[in-house]
Coordinates of C-alpha atoms in Angstrom, one line a residue:
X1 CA 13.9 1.4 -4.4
X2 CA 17.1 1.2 -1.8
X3 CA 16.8 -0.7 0.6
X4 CA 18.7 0.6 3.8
X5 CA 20.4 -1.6 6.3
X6 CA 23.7 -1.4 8.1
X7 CA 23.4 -5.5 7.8
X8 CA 23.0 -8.1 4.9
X9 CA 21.4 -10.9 6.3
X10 CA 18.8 -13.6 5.2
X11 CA 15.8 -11.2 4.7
X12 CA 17.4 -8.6 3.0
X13 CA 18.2 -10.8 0.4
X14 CA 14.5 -12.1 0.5
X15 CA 13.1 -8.5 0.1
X16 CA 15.5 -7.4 -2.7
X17 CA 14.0 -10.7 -4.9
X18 CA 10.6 -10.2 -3.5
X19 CA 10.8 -6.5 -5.2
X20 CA 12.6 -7.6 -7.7
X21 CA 10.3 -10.0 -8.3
X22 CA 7.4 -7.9 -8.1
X23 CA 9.1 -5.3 -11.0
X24 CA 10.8 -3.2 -8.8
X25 CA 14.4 -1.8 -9.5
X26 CA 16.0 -2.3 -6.2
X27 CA 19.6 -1.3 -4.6
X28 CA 20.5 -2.4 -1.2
X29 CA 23.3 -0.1 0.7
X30 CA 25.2 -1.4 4.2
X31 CA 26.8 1.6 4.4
X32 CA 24.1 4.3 5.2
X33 CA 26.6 6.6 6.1
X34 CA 28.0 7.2 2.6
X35 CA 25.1 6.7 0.7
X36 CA 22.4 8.9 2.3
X37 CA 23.1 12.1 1.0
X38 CA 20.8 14.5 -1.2
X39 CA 22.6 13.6 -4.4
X40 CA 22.3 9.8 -4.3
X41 CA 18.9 9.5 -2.7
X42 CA 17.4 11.6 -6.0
X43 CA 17.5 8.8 -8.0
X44 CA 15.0 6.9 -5.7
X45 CA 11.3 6.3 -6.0
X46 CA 11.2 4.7 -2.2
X47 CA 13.5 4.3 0.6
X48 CA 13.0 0.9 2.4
X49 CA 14.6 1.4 5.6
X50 CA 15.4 -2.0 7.1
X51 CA 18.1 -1.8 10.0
X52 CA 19.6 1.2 12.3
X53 CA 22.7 -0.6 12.8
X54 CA 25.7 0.6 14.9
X55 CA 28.6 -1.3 13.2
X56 CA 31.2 0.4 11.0
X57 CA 29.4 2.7 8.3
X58 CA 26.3 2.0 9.5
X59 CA 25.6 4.7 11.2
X60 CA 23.6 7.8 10.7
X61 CA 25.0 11.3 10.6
X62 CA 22.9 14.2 11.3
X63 CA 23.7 14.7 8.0
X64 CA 22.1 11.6 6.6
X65 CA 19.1 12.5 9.0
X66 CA 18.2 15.4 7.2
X67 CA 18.9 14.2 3.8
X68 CA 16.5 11.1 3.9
X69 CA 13.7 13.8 6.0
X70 CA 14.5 16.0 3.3
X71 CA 13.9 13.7 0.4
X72 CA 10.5 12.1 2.2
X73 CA 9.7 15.4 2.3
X74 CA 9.8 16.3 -1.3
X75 CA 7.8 13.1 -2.1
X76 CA 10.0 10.1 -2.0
X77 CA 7.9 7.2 -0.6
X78 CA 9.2 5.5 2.7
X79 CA 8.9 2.1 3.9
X80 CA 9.8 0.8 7.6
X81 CA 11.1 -2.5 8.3
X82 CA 12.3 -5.0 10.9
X83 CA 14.7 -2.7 13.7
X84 CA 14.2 0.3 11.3
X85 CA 11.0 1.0 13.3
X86 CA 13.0 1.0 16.6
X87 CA 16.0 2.7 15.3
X88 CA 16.8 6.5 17.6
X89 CA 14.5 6.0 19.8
X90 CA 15.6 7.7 22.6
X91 CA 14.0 10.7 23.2
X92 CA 16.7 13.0 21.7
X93 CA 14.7 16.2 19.2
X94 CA 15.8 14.5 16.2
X95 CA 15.0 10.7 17.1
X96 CA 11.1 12.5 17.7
X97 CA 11.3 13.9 14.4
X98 CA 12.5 10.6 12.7
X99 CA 9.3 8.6 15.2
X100 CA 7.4 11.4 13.4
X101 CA 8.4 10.5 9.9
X102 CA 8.5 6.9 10.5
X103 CA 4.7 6.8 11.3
X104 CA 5.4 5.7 14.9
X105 CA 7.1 2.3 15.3
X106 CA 8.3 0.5 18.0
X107 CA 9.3 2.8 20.8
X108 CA 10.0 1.9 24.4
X109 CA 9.8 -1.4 26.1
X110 CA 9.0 -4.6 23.2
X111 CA 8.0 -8.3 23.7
X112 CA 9.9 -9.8 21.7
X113 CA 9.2 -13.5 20.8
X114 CA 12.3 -16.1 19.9
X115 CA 13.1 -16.9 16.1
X116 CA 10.7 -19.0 14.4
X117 CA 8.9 -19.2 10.7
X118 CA 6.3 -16.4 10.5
X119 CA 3.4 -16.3 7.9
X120 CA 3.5 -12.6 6.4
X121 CA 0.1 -11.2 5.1
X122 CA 0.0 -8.7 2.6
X123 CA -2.2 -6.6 1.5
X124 CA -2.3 -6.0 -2.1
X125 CA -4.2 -3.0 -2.9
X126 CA -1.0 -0.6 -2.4
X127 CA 1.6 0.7 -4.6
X128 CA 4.2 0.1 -2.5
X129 CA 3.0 -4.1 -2.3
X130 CA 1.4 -4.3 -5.6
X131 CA 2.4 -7.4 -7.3
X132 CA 3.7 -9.1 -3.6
X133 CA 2.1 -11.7 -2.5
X134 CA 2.2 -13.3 1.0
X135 CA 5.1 -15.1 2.0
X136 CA 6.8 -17.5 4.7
X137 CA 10.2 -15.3 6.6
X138 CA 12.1 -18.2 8.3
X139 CA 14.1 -18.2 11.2
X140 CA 12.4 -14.1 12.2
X141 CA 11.7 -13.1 15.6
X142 CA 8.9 -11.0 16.0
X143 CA 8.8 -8.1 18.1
X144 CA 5.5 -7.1 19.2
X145 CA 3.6 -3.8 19.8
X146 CA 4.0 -1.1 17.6
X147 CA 3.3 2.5 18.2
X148 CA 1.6 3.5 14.9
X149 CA 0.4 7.0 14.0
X150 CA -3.3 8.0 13.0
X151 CA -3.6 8.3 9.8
X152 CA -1.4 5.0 9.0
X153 CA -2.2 2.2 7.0
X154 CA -1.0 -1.5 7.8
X155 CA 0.5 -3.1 4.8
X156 CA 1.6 -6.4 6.5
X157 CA 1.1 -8.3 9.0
X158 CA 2.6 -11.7 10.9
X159 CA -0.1 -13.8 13.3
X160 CA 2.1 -13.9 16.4
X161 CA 1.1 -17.0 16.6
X162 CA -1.3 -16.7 19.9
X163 CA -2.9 -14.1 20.0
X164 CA -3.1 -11.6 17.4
X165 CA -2.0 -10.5 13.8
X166 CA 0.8 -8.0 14.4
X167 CA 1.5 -4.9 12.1
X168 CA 4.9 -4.9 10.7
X169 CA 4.6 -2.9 7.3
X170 CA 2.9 0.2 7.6
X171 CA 2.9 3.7 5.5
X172 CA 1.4 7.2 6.6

């Protein structure tokens, strides 16, 4: 698996040993930029997008666009995370297309609740989270609302807490 994120922080460090854990052979890059090209993104099983940063490196090229829609395309399995799911989403022809291969995500205006420990539920009877078992994410702020496609199915989800269990893992 690489995981993609223009940002090492807490929880990318708590989903590489989660998948790690879990038998996984994971790589993490920061710099999306240089590494999302045709030629590296062959030797991956699964892309876990994570972050659609804007710092130095971290951002996406058409180029790098196209390569990870190419490889998805050609049957490597994708995985949406944290901002990931929120990343282009203006309504510019490519950031439909990446909404499109993202299975939806959050688009448009968010609640977005302050940091606090969420519980994470998994649910186990998918490749992608066999062998992961539910977990505590400290310090997380949850932003509420997704727009999922049909077709999708949630493979995790937080209880906000109040009101609801919120999707935050899902595949199409």
């Amino acid at each position: 698996a690489l995981i993609v994120t223009g940002i090492r922080d807490q929880s990318t460090t708590v989903l590489q040993e989660t998948l790690t854990k879990a038998g996984h052979r994971v790589h993490v890059t920061e710099e999306p930029s240089a590494d999302l090209n045709r030629e590296k993104l062959a030797a991956y099983d699964v892309l876990v997008l994570k972050d659609i940063s804007t710092g130095a490196g971290s951002v996406w090229t058409p180029e790098n666009r196209q390569a990870v829609a190419a490889a998805v395309k050609e049957g490597t399995g994708l995985v949406v995370l944290h901002q990931a799911s929120a990343g282009f989403n203006d309504d510019s022809t490519g950031n439909r297309e990446y909404g499109r291969m993202i299975a939806g995500g959050r688009r448009g205006s968010a609640k977005t609740d302050g940091p606090r420990d969420l519980d994470v539920t998994i649910q186990k009877d998918h490749p992608v989270t066999r062998g992961i078992g539910s977990f505590r994410q400290p310090a997380e702020k949850l932003v509420r609302s997704p727009q999922i496609t049909d077709g999708s199915q949630v493979l995790a989800t937080v209880f906000d807490g109040r009101e609801q269990d919120e999707p935050v893992v899902w595949v199409n």
